[in-house]
């Protein structure tokens, strides 16, 4: 039967084809306007510092060159390419550079996401998934390496799922994506693992007569993808580094973004999850067995680690799009109006470019320093000390300020025991740990949060003198003969230094 296409249907087809453009443009504009939100994480500071080191030395780090506790220990950066990109963007355009780079990568991710869903679902349904995915990703939308890998995540998963839908092997053109992903962020390991369930889904639904050949093609693709993921300056060590992070054991739940999802307060994740469950029950949604396993696996990851919510948000809809479309009725294949679409795309891109230039000149993009010990580090550097016990959250800023930290966000470098011991010491879960660390590492001063339990204890310990304090950080200096008092005095110089703290 020949499908006749009316003028109204053709217009709808062109609009549908341009939906990814509008989604990408909207996401980019929103993130550009609220650009400072992308700079809310102090990790951005040390990521740029490492990237600049790579540019200056024309080499990637093989050992730690920043901390004094692990200096010279083996350490590799599986995010080196993203760090270089952020450093280059910062050098070129100041803080506007990382903002534009992160916003562009996020916009491209959602444009690809909408495009992949739009092949199966109607515009309204696609937009629902886009909004839900954006809300779930929002807490982790920061100018950090993982954001630059988002477009590859979406393109890679969409390619694998599409191949499974067609009962075919993935196209070889996908392979370079995993190589690029492996140089941008350690999350490429998830992309490799996802090959297995996608292949299983394709094989289960394929005719028995073709399963053997199809299995061989999927196996060949998997082998090639694994080899491509080793195309980094570190070779196969990039795979081992990712495994090292996942084996941190007790340390992971102590890091905010690695904690299990918290449902104590009603948030976007719980709202989206409840709506999805209600929709599935009301409409009697049925999925193939392997797709159910995929979805449950993604849900488990999101529940076990809050940071995995973005993977559920961007991958889950791609997994269920085709089965959902089959139950709702397939969309007709309509003309896409390539010529007018290309012209409109060019016009939108020019408008976004002009808006970017205007925003960079009008908006003041700066990192959020309200929780950063800027003034305290200024005073600390005057003391010319080399062995300072710092709060975990201060480590990234210390690296960017040229001060060797005791610990920082590179948890895989320090290891599970070191991190857990430090956390127990700063929180006084095990007070003996604090005094052991002070002794074993011959600590000359401490730079800890003013409200931390360890800071309050040092206020009343002989041999330690408070020389600086503000609302964010306190410096205690090891000083022979120092005696505690009921309310330890703060030096006059420290009081004057409080004026250096930027107002909220």
Short mmCIF file of N, CA, C and O in Angstrom, two decimals, residues 54 57 62 91 106 111 126 153 167 189 221 223 230 250 269 280 290 355 367 383 387 389 433 453-454 460 463 501:
data_model
loop_
_atom_site.label_atom_id
_atom_site.label_comp_id
_atom_site.label_asym_id
_atom_site.label_seq_id
_atom_site.Cartn_x
_atom_site.Cartn_y
_atom_site.Cartn_z
N UNK A 54 49.57 19.51 31.33
CA UNK A 54 49.75 18.66 30.15
C UNK A 54 50.15 19.49 28.94
O UNK A 54 51.04 19.11 28.16
N UNK A 57 53.84 20.76 29.46
CA UNK A 57 54.87 19.71 29.40
C UNK A 57 54.77 18.83 28.15
O UNK A 57 55.65 18.00 27.92
N UNK A 62 52.27 10.66 34.68
CA UNK A 62 52.44 9.24 35.00
C UNK A 62 52.51 9.01 36.51
O UNK A 62 52.27 7.92 36.99
N UNK A 91 42.17 29.42 28.85
CA UNK A 91 43.24 30.31 28.37
C UNK A 91 42.70 31.25 27.29
O UNK A 91 43.07 32.43 27.24
N UNK A 106 26.70 19.64 26.49
CA UNK A 106 25.40 19.24 27.04
C UNK A 106 24.30 19.42 26.01
O UNK A 106 23.43 18.56 25.85
N UNK A 111 20.45 17.16 22.01
CA UNK A 111 20.01 17.16 20.62
C UNK A 111 20.08 15.74 20.04
O UNK A 111 19.15 15.28 19.37
N UNK A 126 8.67 12.58 23.17
CA UNK A 126 10.11 12.86 23.18
C UNK A 126 10.44 14.01 24.12
O UNK A 126 11.40 13.93 24.90
N UNK A 153 28.33 9.23 24.97
CA UNK A 153 27.47 8.27 25.67
C UNK A 153 26.16 8.07 24.90
O UNK A 153 25.74 6.93 24.64
N UNK A 167 18.08 -6.26 14.80
CA UNK A 167 18.61 -7.63 14.84
C UNK A 167 19.86 -7.73 13.98
O UNK A 167 20.07 -8.68 13.23
N UNK A 189 34.10 2.72 30.26
CA UNK A 189 33.97 1.32 30.67
C UNK A 189 32.50 0.90 30.64
O UNK A 189 32.17 -0.24 30.28
N UNK A 221 32.88 -6.91 16.84
CA UNK A 221 32.72 -5.49 17.20
C UNK A 221 33.22 -5.24 18.61
O UNK A 221 33.90 -4.24 18.87
N UNK A 223 35.44 -6.92 20.35
CA UNK A 223 36.91 -7.01 20.39
C UNK A 223 37.54 -5.75 19.83
O UNK A 223 38.52 -5.23 20.39
N UNK A 230 41.79 1.14 24.19
CA UNK A 230 43.17 1.18 24.67
C UNK A 230 44.02 2.17 23.89
O UNK A 230 45.23 2.30 24.14
N UNK A 250 34.81 1.10 50.93
CA UNK A 250 34.17 1.96 51.92
C UNK A 250 34.35 3.44 51.63
O UNK A 250 33.62 4.28 52.18
N UNK A 269 14.32 12.92 40.99
CA UNK A 269 14.45 11.49 40.71
C UNK A 269 13.23 10.73 41.17
O UNK A 269 12.65 9.92 40.43
N UNK A 280 3.51 3.24 33.37
CA UNK A 280 3.65 1.85 32.94
C UNK A 280 2.47 1.00 33.43
O UNK A 280 1.94 0.15 32.68
N UNK A 290 14.99 -8.91 27.82
CA UNK A 290 16.34 -8.34 27.91
C UNK A 290 16.27 -6.84 28.16
O UNK A 290 17.08 -6.29 28.92
N UNK A 355 24.60 35.22 20.50
CA UNK A 355 24.21 35.23 21.91
C UNK A 355 25.36 34.86 22.83
O UNK A 355 25.48 35.39 23.94
N UNK A 367 33.79 31.14 39.21
CA UNK A 367 33.47 29.98 40.06
C UNK A 367 32.86 30.42 41.38
O UNK A 367 33.13 31.52 41.88
N UNK A 383 52.94 31.52 55.35
CA UNK A 383 53.69 30.77 56.37
C UNK A 383 54.78 29.90 55.77
O UNK A 383 55.62 29.36 56.50
N UNK A 387 53.84 20.94 54.74
CA UNK A 387 53.13 19.75 55.21
C UNK A 387 51.88 20.18 55.98
O UNK A 387 51.90 20.36 57.19
N UNK A 389 47.78 19.51 56.75
CA UNK A 389 46.65 18.59 56.74
C UNK A 389 45.40 19.38 56.37
O UNK A 389 44.99 20.27 57.11
N UNK A 433 42.85 8.67 65.17
CA UNK A 433 43.32 8.80 63.79
C UNK A 433 43.88 10.18 63.52
O UNK A 433 44.87 10.34 62.79
N UNK A 453 34.63 18.84 63.45
CA UNK A 453 34.92 18.36 64.80
C UNK A 453 36.41 18.43 65.10
O UNK A 453 36.82 18.76 66.22
N UNK A 454 37.26 18.15 64.11
CA UNK A 454 38.70 18.19 64.33
C UNK A 454 39.16 19.60 64.65
O UNK A 454 40.05 19.80 65.50
N UNK A 460 41.54 23.20 71.49
CA UNK A 460 41.78 22.93 72.91
C UNK A 460 42.90 21.92 73.14
O UNK A 460 42.92 21.23 74.16
N UNK A 463 50.03 22.69 72.09
CA UNK A 463 50.96 22.51 71.00
C UNK A 463 50.42 22.96 69.65
O UNK A 463 51.14 22.94 68.65
N UNK A 501 37.69 37.88 52.26
CA UNK A 501 36.72 36.87 51.85
C UNK A 501 35.66 37.54 50.99
O UNK A 501 35.05 38.54 51.38
#
